[in-house]
Amino acid sequence: MPNTILIGAQWGDEGKGKIIDVLTEGADWVVRAQGGNNAGHTVEVGEERFVLHLVPSGILHDGKRCVIGNGVVLDPVALVEEIRGVMDRGFSVEGRLFISDRAHVVFPYHRMLDAQGEACKAKDDQIGTTQRGIGPAYSDKAARFGLRMGDLIDPSFPEVLRSRIEDKNRALSALGAPTVEFAEILAATQEAMAVLAPLVCDTVPLLHDAVRAGDTMLFEGAQGIMLDIDFGTYPFVTSSNAGSGGAATGSGVPPNRMDRVVGVLKAYTTRVGEGPFPTELFDADGEELRRVGREFGATTGRPRRCGWFDAVVARHAVMTCGVDEWALTKLDVLDGFETLKICTAYELDGRLIDHVPANVRQLARCTPIYEEMPGWQTSTQGITRYEELPAAAQRYIARLEAVSGAPVAILSLGPRRDETIFREPRA
Ligand code: IMP
């Protein structure tokens, strides 16, 4: 397998966890390069179901090595809990999981500032964050006020933390929020570091040596391009680069060592949290997508907003991430629909547009232009060859390819590893 960047091509929750798990077979290393435990990747292995937030799902494959890169923001207490969960189920991390000493740390005050920041905003400005402290941790990184994993293993850590907490408590008090206890945070962090310290290292030379030795890498994206801080529906986005560029800046592996970009697309669209979503459905079809697709957040349990497939969004992913091929997920969720709709363009203030406008107010005014296609109304369960799919399903996929601008190379018809169809490359 060539070095592959995998990205979410919508608003996250595209089913990346399963595709990453399947592609991991062909990779030596799985690298996480952005986001934090706001992400939730669900992987089903046999009868077992794993939800991973920070640890790359490569950990569930014996012999694969995993890196949490410098672009990630990491809550040490949450990470230890996750590592214990993985170990309890028989997977080792020693010599297999490496954490960048440049990765920024999420502390309890970041979580409190996240919650408080949302609570202080007017209703229309609320982002609906996962409240994991992600935004405030990246804010500290950009403000050059953050602490990194390498700082936590330095003897100066207690003093630096004390000074940070004094500052953050002033900010929390000003917002009318409860303050945090230095001793409590120090103790919890030190307890977590007793587990994490042996895993912390400079992951840049590690990855470079591996690339030089001919090892292959899978960069597992979190969230999706529409939540990317630059190319998403700003300000209703997360605080990192969820697009393919984030894989390079968040790992230290340069762009000219990347060979292929796989975009993960759900056969319809979902979103959690606030912000515009042109193809959102408020009717029985939307309810049906949520019920059949079990569309509830893996991290927060929130019901996801559901809507038809949006090719304008998919083209945006192709342009900004260089998507070479799609992994199309959850096609089986559409099995029962009589008619399917595909959004091919938007109407904005009486004009037809074929791209995602940068301005979120303009996007909120966009109405989708739909094409309708007949559904297949038969179960696709158990199908293992593309040619065995109902003709209407093949036509739906062909149309998605034509309007989105990239071919579907991987098709997922269920959560299990064996519910996956790989298509031969086509001319
Ligand atoms: P934050 O990343 O917690 O700051 O949340 C910012 C926005 O991104 C909110 O709308 C969240 O619902 C959304 N978000 C963050 N992580 C994920 C994810 O992994 N899947 C889907 N949405 C996410």
Short mmCIF file of C-alpha atoms in Angstrom, two decimals, residues 1-425:
data_model
loop_
_atom_site.label_atom_id
_atom_site.label_comp_id
_atom_site.label_asym_id
_atom_site.label_seq_id
_atom_site.Cartn_x
_atom_site.Cartn_y
_atom_site.Cartn_z
CA MET A 1 0.00 0.00 0.00
CA PRO A 2 1.31 3.50 -0.79
CA ASN A 3 1.51 6.07 2.03
CA THR A 4 -2.13 7.02 2.38
CA ILE A 5 -3.93 9.93 3.97
CA LEU A 6 -7.48 9.13 4.91
CA ILE A 7 -9.83 12.06 5.49
CA GLY A 8 -13.48 12.57 6.30
CA ALA A 9 -15.11 14.24 3.30
CA GLN A 10 -18.21 15.59 5.06
CA TRP A 11 -18.85 16.76 8.65
CA GLY A 12 -17.15 13.82 10.38
CA ASP A 13 -18.85 10.57 11.36
CA GLU A 14 -18.46 9.19 7.82
CA GLY A 15 -17.49 5.78 9.19
CA LYS A 16 -13.75 6.43 9.00
CA GLY A 17 -13.03 4.06 11.91
CA LYS A 18 -14.03 1.01 9.94
CA ILE A 19 -12.22 2.07 6.73
CA ILE A 20 -9.06 2.89 8.67
CA ASP A 21 -9.29 -0.52 10.28
CA VAL A 22 -9.62 -2.22 6.90
CA LEU A 23 -6.76 -0.23 5.30
CA THR A 24 -4.53 -0.88 8.30
CA GLU A 25 -4.05 -4.42 6.96
CA GLY A 26 -1.72 -2.94 4.32
CA ALA A 27 0.12 -0.42 6.51
CA ASP A 28 3.05 -0.76 8.89
CA TRP A 29 2.26 2.43 10.78
CA VAL A 30 -0.98 4.22 11.61
CA VAL A 31 -0.56 7.89 12.43
CA ARG A 32 -3.03 10.28 14.01
CA ALA A 33 -2.13 13.88 13.22
CA GLN A 34 -4.89 16.24 14.43
CA GLY A 35 -7.91 16.61 16.71
CA GLY A 36 -8.27 15.11 20.14
CA ASN A 37 -10.79 13.04 22.03
CA ASN A 38 -13.57 14.98 20.33
CA ALA A 39 -13.29 12.21 17.72
CA GLY A 40 -14.82 8.79 18.17
CA HIS A 41 -13.85 5.97 15.82
CA THR A 42 -16.01 2.89 16.07
CA VAL A 43 -14.45 -0.41 15.02
CA GLU A 44 -16.10 -3.82 15.15
CA VAL A 45 -13.78 -6.79 15.37
CA GLY A 46 -15.67 -10.08 15.35
CA GLU A 47 -18.33 -9.74 18.02
CA GLU A 48 -16.44 -6.96 19.80
CA ARG A 49 -17.09 -3.24 19.40
CA PHE A 50 -14.38 -0.67 20.16
CA VAL A 51 -14.81 3.11 20.31
CA LEU A 52 -11.43 4.81 20.13
CA HIS A 53 -10.99 8.53 20.65
CA LEU A 54 -7.24 9.16 20.68
CA VAL A 55 -5.45 5.87 20.14
CA PRO A 56 -5.11 5.01 16.43
CA SER A 57 -7.21 1.96 15.61
CA GLY A 58 -4.07 0.25 14.27
CA ILE A 59 -3.55 -0.78 17.89
CA LEU A 60 -6.19 -3.47 17.29
CA HIS A 61 -3.90 -5.13 14.73
CA ASP A 62 -1.01 -7.11 16.18
CA GLY A 63 2.36 -5.99 14.86
CA LYS A 64 1.23 -2.55 13.63
CA ARG A 65 2.78 0.52 15.16
CA CYS A 66 0.82 3.66 15.99
CA VAL A 67 1.77 7.29 16.47
CA ILE A 68 -0.12 10.13 18.11
CA GLY A 69 1.51 13.02 16.29
CA ASN A 70 2.40 16.57 17.21
CA GLY A 71 -0.80 17.98 15.69
CA VAL A 72 -3.02 16.17 18.18
CA VAL A 73 -4.22 17.74 21.43
CA LEU A 74 -4.27 15.14 24.11
CA ASP A 75 -5.99 14.75 27.44
CA PRO A 76 -3.57 12.50 29.40
CA VAL A 77 -6.19 11.19 31.82
CA ALA A 78 -8.59 10.28 29.00
CA LEU A 79 -5.74 8.68 27.03
CA VAL A 80 -4.73 6.46 29.95
CA GLU A 81 -8.32 5.30 30.35
CA GLU A 82 -8.43 4.41 26.67
CA ILE A 83 -5.09 2.61 26.78
CA ARG A 84 -6.28 0.56 29.77
CA GLY A 85 -9.46 -0.37 27.89
CA VAL A 86 -7.42 -1.57 24.91
CA MET A 87 -4.98 -3.50 27.13
CA ASP A 88 -7.82 -5.11 29.10
CA ARG A 89 -9.01 -6.57 25.83
CA GLY A 90 -5.68 -8.17 25.14
CA PHE A 91 -3.80 -5.63 22.95
CA SER A 92 -0.33 -4.42 23.94
CA VAL A 93 0.90 -0.85 23.59
CA GLU A 94 4.55 -1.24 24.60
CA GLY A 95 6.80 -0.68 21.60
CA ARG A 96 3.66 -0.14 19.48
CA LEU A 97 2.24 3.20 20.59
CA PHE A 98 4.38 6.33 20.37
CA ILE A 99 3.24 9.77 21.52
CA SER A 100 4.85 12.93 20.15
CA ASP A 101 6.61 15.06 22.72
CA ARG A 102 5.31 18.03 20.70
CA ALA A 103 1.62 17.13 21.10
CA HIS A 104 -0.24 19.72 23.16
CA VAL A 105 -1.96 18.78 26.38
CA VAL A 106 -5.64 19.32 27.22
CA PHE A 107 -6.11 20.13 30.90
CA PRO A 108 -9.36 20.30 32.92
CA TYR A 109 -9.29 24.11 32.64
CA HIS A 110 -9.52 23.77 28.86
CA ARG A 111 -12.68 21.69 29.24
CA MET A 112 -14.16 24.22 31.64
CA LEU A 113 -13.30 27.11 29.34
CA ASP A 114 -14.86 25.19 26.44
CA ALA A 115 -18.15 24.74 28.34
CA GLN A 116 -18.10 28.26 29.70
CA GLY A 117 -17.23 29.80 26.33
CA GLU A 118 -20.26 28.11 24.79
CA ALA A 119 -22.56 29.05 27.67
CA CYS A 120 -21.57 32.73 27.36
CA LYS A 121 -22.37 32.91 23.65
CA ALA A 122 -25.66 34.01 22.12
CA LYS A 123 -27.72 31.02 20.94
CA ASP A 124 -26.92 31.63 17.25
CA ASP A 125 -23.18 31.75 17.93
CA GLN A 126 -22.98 28.49 19.89
CA ILE A 127 -20.95 25.86 18.06
CA GLY A 128 -22.23 22.80 19.89
CA THR A 129 -18.72 21.59 20.72
CA THR A 130 -18.02 18.18 22.21
CA GLN A 131 -16.90 20.04 25.37
CA ARG A 132 -13.62 18.14 25.44
CA GLY A 133 -11.56 21.34 25.71
CA ILE A 134 -10.34 21.11 22.12
CA GLY A 135 -10.81 24.76 21.09
CA PRO A 136 -9.18 26.24 24.22
CA ALA A 137 -6.22 23.81 23.94
CA TYR A 138 -5.57 24.77 20.29
CA SER A 139 -6.06 28.44 21.27
CA ASP A 140 -3.27 28.08 23.82
CA LYS A 141 -1.11 26.39 21.19
CA ALA A 142 -1.58 29.28 18.77
CA ALA A 143 -1.14 31.83 21.57
CA ARG A 144 2.14 30.09 22.49
CA PHE A 145 0.85 29.43 25.96
CA GLY A 146 0.26 25.69 25.76
CA LEU A 147 2.06 22.82 27.44
CA ARG A 148 3.28 19.89 25.38
CA MET A 149 3.76 16.25 26.31
CA GLY A 150 7.51 16.83 26.48
CA ASP A 151 6.96 19.57 29.07
CA LEU A 152 5.15 17.11 31.32
CA ILE A 153 8.20 14.92 31.73
CA ASP A 154 10.51 17.85 32.50
CA PRO A 155 11.29 18.59 36.17
CA SER A 156 10.00 22.15 35.68
CA PHE A 157 6.44 20.88 35.05
CA PRO A 158 4.89 21.54 38.52
CA GLU A 159 6.04 25.16 38.54
CA VAL A 160 4.96 25.84 34.97
CA LEU A 161 1.58 24.24 35.62
CA ARG A 162 1.09 26.33 38.75
CA SER A 163 1.65 29.53 36.82
CA ARG A 164 -0.69 28.41 33.99
CA ILE A 165 -3.40 27.56 36.49
CA GLU A 166 -3.12 30.94 38.20
CA ASP A 167 -3.66 32.57 34.84
CA LYS A 168 -6.54 30.27 33.82
CA ASN A 169 -8.26 30.69 37.18
CA ARG A 170 -8.29 34.44 36.61
CA ALA A 171 -9.98 33.82 33.23
CA LEU A 172 -12.50 31.37 34.74
CA SER A 173 -13.34 33.79 37.58
CA ALA A 174 -13.87 36.60 35.11
CA LEU A 175 -16.40 34.37 33.31
CA GLY A 176 -18.14 33.61 36.63
CA ALA A 177 -17.09 29.94 36.41
CA PRO A 178 -15.67 27.77 39.21
CA THR A 179 -11.87 27.71 39.38
CA VAL A 180 -9.61 24.64 39.28
CA GLU A 181 -7.26 23.17 41.91
CA PHE A 182 -3.56 23.07 41.11
CA ALA A 183 -2.81 20.12 43.46
CA GLU A 184 -5.63 18.04 42.02
CA ILE A 185 -4.59 18.60 38.41
CA LEU A 186 -0.93 18.01 39.18
CA ALA A 187 -1.68 14.71 40.95
CA ALA A 188 -4.00 13.45 38.17
CA THR A 189 -1.51 14.42 35.46
CA GLN A 190 1.43 12.82 37.24
CA GLU A 191 -0.58 9.63 37.74
CA ALA A 192 -1.40 9.56 34.04
CA MET A 193 2.20 10.31 33.09
CA ALA A 194 3.39 7.29 35.06
CA VAL A 195 1.70 5.28 32.29
CA LEU A 196 2.35 7.63 29.35
CA ALA A 197 5.94 8.80 29.92
CA PRO A 198 7.53 5.62 28.51
CA LEU A 199 5.52 6.15 25.31
CA VAL A 200 6.50 9.80 24.78
CA CYS A 201 9.30 10.48 22.31
CA ASP A 202 10.32 12.60 19.33
CA THR A 203 8.15 10.89 16.72
CA VAL A 204 9.65 12.85 13.80
CA PRO A 205 12.91 10.86 13.42
CA LEU A 206 10.99 7.70 14.23
CA LEU A 207 8.61 8.24 11.30
CA HIS A 208 11.39 9.40 8.99
CA ASP A 209 13.49 6.32 9.66
CA ALA A 210 10.43 4.19 9.00
CA VAL A 211 9.68 5.97 5.70
CA ARG A 212 13.32 5.62 4.66
CA ALA A 213 13.22 1.93 5.48
CA GLY A 214 10.25 1.56 3.10
CA ASP A 215 7.55 1.10 5.73
CA THR A 216 4.09 2.24 4.69
CA MET A 217 1.98 4.72 6.59
CA LEU A 218 -1.71 5.32 7.01
CA PHE A 219 -2.60 8.79 8.29
CA GLU A 220 -5.98 8.54 9.96
CA GLY A 221 -7.94 11.76 9.79
CA ALA A 222 -10.38 12.79 12.48
CA GLN A 223 -13.54 14.88 11.93
CA GLY A 224 -14.07 15.93 8.29
CA ILE A 225 -13.23 18.64 5.79
CA MET A 226 -16.42 20.59 6.56
CA LEU A 227 -15.18 20.86 10.16
CA ASP A 228 -11.65 21.93 9.07
CA ILE A 229 -10.69 25.25 10.65
CA ASP A 230 -9.76 26.74 7.25
CA PHE A 231 -12.00 24.99 4.74
CA GLY A 232 -15.01 24.07 6.86
CA THR A 233 -18.11 26.03 7.76
CA TYR A 234 -16.18 28.51 9.91
CA PRO A 235 -16.86 29.31 12.73
CA PHE A 236 -18.92 26.13 13.13
CA VAL A 237 -15.83 23.96 12.83
CA THR A 238 -13.30 22.22 15.04
CA SER A 239 -9.97 23.88 15.78
CA SER A 240 -7.60 21.80 13.65
CA ASN A 241 -6.92 21.05 9.99
CA ALA A 242 -9.05 17.98 9.37
CA GLY A 243 -8.17 18.03 5.65
CA SER A 244 -5.21 16.24 4.09
CA GLY A 245 -2.81 19.12 4.82
CA GLY A 246 -3.16 18.39 8.52
CA ALA A 247 -1.55 14.98 8.02
CA ALA A 248 1.78 16.58 7.11
CA THR A 249 1.82 19.44 9.62
CA GLY A 250 0.51 17.18 12.36
CA SER A 251 3.06 14.40 11.92
CA GLY A 252 6.25 15.93 10.53
CA VAL A 253 6.11 13.63 7.50
CA PRO A 254 6.38 16.04 4.57
CA PRO A 255 3.81 16.26 1.73
CA ASN A 256 6.21 14.76 -0.84
CA ARG A 257 6.24 11.51 1.14
CA MET A 258 2.46 11.13 0.80
CA ASP A 259 1.19 9.10 -2.16
CA ARG A 260 -2.57 8.85 -2.05
CA VAL A 261 -5.61 10.48 -0.45
CA VAL A 262 -8.69 8.42 0.33
CA GLY A 263 -11.82 10.42 1.17
CA VAL A 264 -14.46 8.74 3.27
CA LEU A 265 -17.99 9.64 2.23
CA LYS A 266 -21.24 8.46 3.68
CA ALA A 267 -23.88 7.61 1.05
CA TYR A 268 -25.97 10.40 2.61
CA THR A 269 -24.94 13.26 4.92
CA THR A 270 -24.93 13.83 8.68
CA ARG A 271 -23.75 16.52 11.04
CA VAL A 272 -23.59 16.94 14.83
CA GLY A 273 -23.40 20.32 16.49
CA GLU A 274 -24.56 23.63 15.08
CA GLY A 275 -23.95 25.33 11.73
CA PRO A 276 -25.41 25.30 8.24
CA PHE A 277 -26.17 22.02 6.48
CA PRO A 278 -27.91 22.64 3.14
CA THR A 279 -29.30 19.13 2.53
CA GLU A 280 -30.59 18.62 6.07
CA LEU A 281 -33.97 16.88 6.24
CA PHE A 282 -36.63 17.67 8.82
CA ASP A 283 -39.11 15.09 7.56
CA ALA A 284 -39.78 11.35 7.72
CA ASP A 285 -36.83 10.62 5.38
CA GLY A 286 -34.46 12.34 7.82
CA GLU A 287 -35.91 10.33 10.71
CA GLU A 288 -35.52 7.15 8.69
CA LEU A 289 -31.85 7.86 7.92
CA ARG A 290 -31.21 8.48 11.63
CA ARG A 291 -33.07 5.32 12.71
CA VAL A 292 -31.66 2.92 10.13
CA GLY A 293 -28.16 4.45 10.19
CA ARG A 294 -28.14 4.57 14.02
CA GLU A 295 -26.99 8.16 13.73
CA PHE A 296 -26.03 9.06 17.28
CA GLY A 297 -22.61 10.56 18.13
CA ALA A 298 -19.89 8.07 19.18
CA THR A 299 -18.39 10.63 21.57
CA THR A 300 -21.37 12.51 22.99
CA GLY A 301 -24.35 10.29 22.09
CA ARG A 302 -26.10 13.30 20.51
CA PRO A 303 -28.58 12.54 17.69
CA ARG A 304 -27.00 13.46 14.37
CA ARG A 305 -28.73 15.76 11.89
CA CYS A 306 -29.37 13.80 8.68
CA GLY A 307 -29.81 14.74 5.03
CA TRP A 308 -29.31 13.70 1.40
CA PHE A 309 -25.94 13.29 -0.30
CA ASP A 310 -24.34 16.63 -1.15
CA ALA A 311 -22.01 16.55 -4.16
CA VAL A 312 -21.04 20.20 -3.65
CA VAL A 313 -19.48 19.17 -0.33
CA ALA A 314 -17.82 16.12 -1.93
CA ARG A 315 -16.27 18.30 -4.68
CA HIS A 316 -15.02 20.69 -1.99
CA ALA A 317 -13.22 17.71 -0.39
CA VAL A 318 -11.72 16.74 -3.77
CA MET A 319 -10.43 20.27 -4.34
CA THR A 320 -9.05 20.99 -0.87
CA CYS A 321 -7.71 17.52 -0.02
CA GLY A 322 -6.76 16.09 -3.41
CA VAL A 323 -9.00 13.06 -2.95
CA ASP A 324 -7.87 10.29 -5.34
CA GLU A 325 -10.60 7.84 -4.47
CA TRP A 326 -13.60 7.44 -2.25
CA ALA A 327 -14.48 4.94 0.40
CA LEU A 328 -18.28 5.06 0.30
CA THR A 329 -19.90 3.94 3.55
CA LYS A 330 -23.34 2.99 4.82
CA LEU A 331 -24.85 2.39 1.39
CA ASP A 332 -26.96 -0.32 3.06
CA VAL A 333 -28.78 2.39 5.07
CA LEU A 334 -30.44 3.48 1.80
CA ASP A 335 -31.78 -0.03 1.05
CA GLY A 336 -35.38 0.78 1.99
CA PHE A 337 -35.82 4.13 0.23
CA GLU A 338 -38.14 4.40 -2.77
CA THR A 339 -36.51 7.58 -4.08
CA LEU A 340 -33.06 9.03 -3.39
CA LYS A 341 -31.90 12.58 -3.89
CA ILE A 342 -28.45 13.91 -4.76
CA CYS A 343 -27.65 17.60 -4.37
CA THR A 344 -25.58 18.73 -7.35
CA ALA A 345 -25.52 22.52 -6.83
CA TYR A 346 -26.96 25.26 -4.62
CA GLU A 347 -29.15 28.21 -5.33
CA LEU A 348 -27.89 31.29 -3.51
CA ASP A 349 -29.86 34.53 -3.69
CA GLY A 350 -31.33 33.55 -7.07
CA ARG A 351 -28.00 32.38 -8.56
CA LEU A 352 -26.82 28.83 -9.19
CA ILE A 353 -23.47 28.01 -7.55
CA ASP A 354 -21.43 24.81 -7.72
CA HIS A 355 -19.06 25.38 -4.78
CA VAL A 356 -19.25 25.87 -1.01
CA PRO A 357 -19.30 29.59 -0.20
CA ALA A 358 -16.78 30.64 2.47
CA ASN A 359 -19.29 32.83 4.27
CA VAL A 360 -21.40 30.83 6.64
CA ARG A 361 -24.39 33.15 6.34
CA GLN A 362 -24.35 32.68 2.60
CA LEU A 363 -24.15 28.91 3.05
CA ALA A 364 -27.13 29.06 5.40
CA ARG A 365 -29.10 30.79 2.60
CA CYS A 366 -28.21 28.11 0.04
CA THR A 367 -30.99 25.81 -1.07
CA PRO A 368 -30.00 22.50 -2.62
CA ILE A 369 -30.70 21.66 -6.26
CA TYR A 370 -31.59 17.99 -6.35
CA GLU A 371 -31.53 15.16 -8.86
CA GLU A 372 -33.80 12.26 -8.02
CA MET A 373 -32.96 8.62 -8.53
CA PRO A 374 -34.98 5.47 -7.89
CA GLY A 375 -33.91 3.44 -4.86
CA TRP A 376 -33.31 -0.33 -5.02
CA GLN A 377 -35.62 -1.34 -2.16
CA THR A 378 -33.91 -4.60 -1.52
CA SER A 379 -31.33 -5.66 1.05
CA THR A 380 -27.67 -5.36 0.13
CA GLN A 381 -26.64 -7.36 3.20
CA GLY A 382 -24.11 -10.08 2.54
CA ILE A 383 -23.16 -8.83 -0.95
CA THR A 384 -19.43 -9.24 -1.46
CA ARG A 385 -18.98 -8.38 -5.16
CA TYR A 386 -19.73 -5.05 -6.75
CA GLU A 387 -21.43 -6.69 -9.74
CA GLU A 388 -23.94 -8.33 -7.40
CA LEU A 389 -25.29 -5.01 -6.18
CA PRO A 390 -28.80 -4.12 -7.43
CA ALA A 391 -28.62 -2.20 -10.72
CA ALA A 392 -30.19 0.89 -9.10
CA ALA A 393 -27.48 0.88 -6.41
CA GLN A 394 -24.76 0.68 -9.09
CA ARG A 395 -26.40 3.59 -10.90
CA TYR A 396 -26.54 5.63 -7.67
CA ILE A 397 -22.82 5.03 -7.09
CA ALA A 398 -21.95 5.86 -10.71
CA ARG A 399 -23.86 9.13 -10.39
CA LEU A 400 -22.09 10.01 -7.13
CA GLU A 401 -18.77 9.44 -8.87
CA ALA A 402 -19.75 11.60 -11.83
CA VAL A 403 -20.97 14.54 -9.77
CA SER A 404 -18.27 14.38 -7.09
CA GLY A 405 -15.24 13.99 -9.35
CA ALA A 406 -13.54 10.88 -7.92
CA PRO A 407 -14.08 7.12 -8.22
CA VAL A 408 -15.45 4.86 -5.50
CA ALA A 409 -12.71 2.33 -4.73
CA ILE A 410 -14.02 0.94 -1.45
CA LEU A 411 -17.63 0.28 -0.57
CA SER A 412 -18.87 -0.46 2.93
CA LEU A 413 -22.17 -2.24 3.47
CA GLY A 414 -22.03 -2.71 7.24
CA PRO A 415 -19.85 -2.20 10.29
CA ARG A 416 -17.89 -5.47 10.12
CA ARG A 417 -14.53 -5.86 8.36
CA ASP A 418 -15.99 -8.50 6.02
CA GLU A 419 -18.80 -6.16 4.90
CA THR A 420 -16.46 -4.32 2.54
CA ILE A 421 -16.09 -4.43 -1.26
CA PHE A 422 -12.82 -3.37 -2.91
CA ARG A 423 -13.22 -2.38 -6.56
CA GLU A 424 -10.57 -2.97 -9.16
CA PRO A 425 -9.01 0.27 -10.46
#
